Amino acid sequence: PEPKPKKTRETRNKNATKPSQLKETQAAVMTQTEKTVNHTVQIVAHVLKCLVLKWKDNGKNPLNYFKFVINPACFGSSIENMFHVSFLIKEGKAEISICPDSGEPLLQPVTKQQQTQTQDDSEDDVPKNQVVMSFSMLEWSARS
């Protein structure tokens, strides 16, 4: 009979990840996530302050949404602004309506009194609406 081929034995990698290292990594990732969430909360609060100031400067009239969020110098910054405004809307601190004349979206802050009223209404199962919007670089450059 022919001799059987010799099986090669797998050696353990000395640089393999150990369970103790996984715990450290997990803690580091959680810390980074917490920092990111905290940073986003700070930016959203800053955006709300800017919205309130612009709204007051505009005679407490709604602002054109695109004029508020678009940074003419940077597409990415414009997208980030939209992202942060979406948090304000989700949290009920700002609202969007449609201008009957132009059809453009209008943005305005929600007063504390309106927020309280909205919270009371939400207990009555008032449905919430969501909008998904696409916004390309071409549209950005046309509005910049």
Short mmCIF file of C-alpha atoms in Angstrom, two decimals:
data_model
loop_
_atom_site.label_atom_id
_atom_site.label_comp_id
_atom_site.label_asym_id
_atom_site.label_seq_id
_atom_site.Cartn_x
_atom_site.Cartn_y
_atom_site.Cartn_z
CA PRO A 1 0.00 0.00 0.00
CA GLU A 2 0.98 3.59 -0.69
CA PRO A 3 1.98 5.72 2.25
CA LYS A 4 -0.68 8.19 3.28
CA PRO A 5 0.13 11.84 2.65
CA LYS A 6 1.26 13.55 5.75
CA LYS A 7 -1.27 16.02 7.13
CA THR A 8 0.03 19.46 7.83
CA ARG A 9 -0.71 20.65 11.26
CA GLU A 10 -2.05 24.17 11.62
CA THR A 11 -0.03 26.18 14.04
CA ARG A 12 -1.63 28.76 16.20
CA ASN A 13 -1.02 32.33 15.22
CA LYS A 14 0.80 34.05 18.04
CA ASN A 15 -0.78 37.35 17.02
CA ALA A 16 -4.32 36.01 17.19
CA THR A 17 -6.89 38.11 19.02
CA LYS A 18 -7.46 37.03 22.58
CA PRO A 19 -10.79 37.38 24.39
CA SER A 20 -9.31 39.93 26.79
CA GLN A 21 -8.40 42.14 23.81
CA LEU A 22 -11.96 41.95 22.49
CA LYS A 23 -13.34 43.47 25.68
CA GLU A 24 -10.91 46.38 25.42
CA THR A 25 -11.87 46.97 21.79
CA GLN A 26 -15.56 46.83 22.61
CA ALA A 27 -15.10 49.44 25.35
CA ALA A 28 -13.14 51.67 22.97
CA VAL A 29 -15.83 51.39 20.29
CA MET A 30 -18.57 52.20 22.81
CA THR A 31 -16.62 55.23 24.02
CA GLN A 32 -16.19 56.45 20.43
CA THR A 33 -19.91 55.91 19.76
CA GLU A 34 -20.84 57.87 22.88
CA LYS A 35 -18.54 60.71 21.76
CA THR A 36 -20.13 60.74 18.30
CA VAL A 37 -23.67 60.80 19.74
CA ASN A 38 -22.72 63.59 22.15
CA HIS A 39 -21.13 65.57 19.30
CA THR A 40 -24.27 65.17 17.17
CA VAL A 41 -26.45 66.35 20.07
CA GLN A 42 -24.27 69.45 20.42
CA ILE A 43 -24.46 70.22 16.71
CA VAL A 44 -28.25 69.76 16.66
CA ALA A 45 -28.55 72.18 19.61
CA HIS A 46 -26.39 74.70 17.72
CA VAL A 47 -28.53 74.31 14.58
CA LEU A 48 -31.65 74.98 16.68
CA LYS A 49 -30.10 78.19 18.04
CA CYS A 50 -29.24 79.30 14.51
CA LEU A 51 -32.77 78.48 13.33
CA VAL A 52 -34.36 80.50 16.13
CA LEU A 53 -32.07 83.49 15.42
CA LYS A 54 -32.74 83.42 11.67
CA TRP A 55 -36.48 82.97 12.31
CA LYS A 56 -36.52 86.02 14.62
CA ASP A 57 -34.48 88.03 12.08
CA ASN A 58 -37.11 87.06 9.50
CA GLY A 59 -39.92 88.61 11.59
CA LYS A 60 -40.90 85.22 13.06
CA ASN A 61 -41.87 84.04 9.59
CA PRO A 62 -40.89 80.59 8.29
CA LEU A 63 -37.57 80.34 6.45
CA ASN A 64 -36.96 78.73 3.10
CA TYR A 65 -35.66 75.28 4.05
CA PHE A 66 -33.07 75.13 1.28
CA LYS A 67 -31.72 78.62 1.98
CA PHE A 68 -31.26 77.58 5.62
CA VAL A 69 -29.51 74.24 5.05
CA ILE A 70 -27.50 74.75 1.88
CA ASN A 71 -23.87 75.74 2.17
CA PRO A 72 -23.03 77.12 -1.29
CA ALA A 73 -19.36 76.23 -0.80
CA CYS A 74 -19.77 72.58 0.25
CA PHE A 75 -22.20 69.84 -0.82
CA GLY A 76 -21.21 67.56 2.10
CA SER A 77 -21.83 70.30 4.63
CA SER A 78 -25.26 70.90 3.10
CA ILE A 79 -26.13 67.21 3.52
CA GLU A 80 -24.94 67.31 7.15
CA ASN A 81 -27.13 70.37 7.75
CA MET A 82 -30.13 68.47 6.36
CA PHE A 83 -29.29 65.56 8.64
CA HIS A 84 -29.14 67.77 11.73
CA VAL A 85 -32.37 69.61 10.84
CA SER A 86 -34.06 66.22 10.50
CA PHE A 87 -33.30 65.57 14.17
CA LEU A 88 -34.98 68.86 15.12
CA ILE A 89 -38.06 67.85 13.18
CA LYS A 90 -38.08 64.33 14.64
CA GLU A 91 -37.79 65.75 18.16
CA GLY A 92 -40.62 68.20 17.48
CA LYS A 93 -38.38 71.26 17.88
CA ALA A 94 -38.87 72.40 14.28
CA GLU A 95 -41.48 71.89 11.61
CA ILE A 96 -41.66 71.97 7.85
CA SER A 97 -44.58 73.26 5.84
CA ILE A 98 -45.04 73.95 2.15
CA CYS A 99 -45.31 77.49 0.83
CA PRO A 100 -48.67 77.75 -0.98
CA ASP A 101 -47.24 80.25 -3.50
CA SER A 102 -43.90 78.70 -4.46
CA GLY A 103 -44.32 75.08 -3.37
CA GLU A 104 -40.96 75.36 -1.56
CA PRO A 105 -40.51 73.78 1.88
CA LEU A 106 -40.53 76.24 4.78
CA LEU A 107 -38.80 75.69 8.11
CA GLN A 108 -39.53 77.20 11.49
CA PRO A 109 -38.84 76.41 15.13
CA VAL A 110 -41.64 75.07 17.30
CA THR A 111 -42.35 77.09 20.47
CA LYS A 112 -42.34 75.37 23.85
CA GLN A 113 -46.12 75.87 24.01
CA GLN A 114 -46.55 74.16 20.63
CA GLN A 115 -44.25 71.32 21.75
CA THR A 116 -46.41 70.77 24.83
CA GLN A 117 -49.55 70.74 22.66
CA THR A 118 -47.93 68.27 20.25
CA GLN A 119 -47.00 65.96 23.15
CA ASP A 120 -50.62 66.07 24.36
CA ASP A 121 -51.83 65.28 20.83
CA SER A 122 -49.37 62.40 20.46
CA GLU A 123 -51.04 60.69 23.39
CA ASP A 124 -54.22 60.68 21.26
CA ASP A 125 -52.43 58.61 18.58
CA VAL A 126 -52.14 61.39 16.02
CA PRO A 127 -50.23 59.91 13.06
CA LYS A 128 -46.80 61.29 12.20
CA ASN A 129 -45.61 61.83 8.66
CA GLN A 130 -42.18 61.11 7.25
CA VAL A 131 -40.58 62.35 4.09
CA VAL A 132 -37.66 60.81 2.26
CA MET A 133 -35.94 63.26 -0.03
CA SER A 134 -33.24 62.80 -2.61
CA PHE A 135 -30.78 65.62 -3.11
CA SER A 136 -28.02 65.34 -5.68
CA MET A 137 -24.97 67.47 -6.36
CA LEU A 138 -26.71 68.73 -9.48
CA GLU A 139 -29.69 69.97 -7.42
CA TRP A 140 -27.28 71.46 -4.88
CA SER A 141 -25.35 73.38 -7.52
CA ALA A 142 -28.62 74.66 -9.02
CA ARG A 143 -29.71 76.01 -5.60
CA SER A 144 -26.30 77.34 -4.52
#
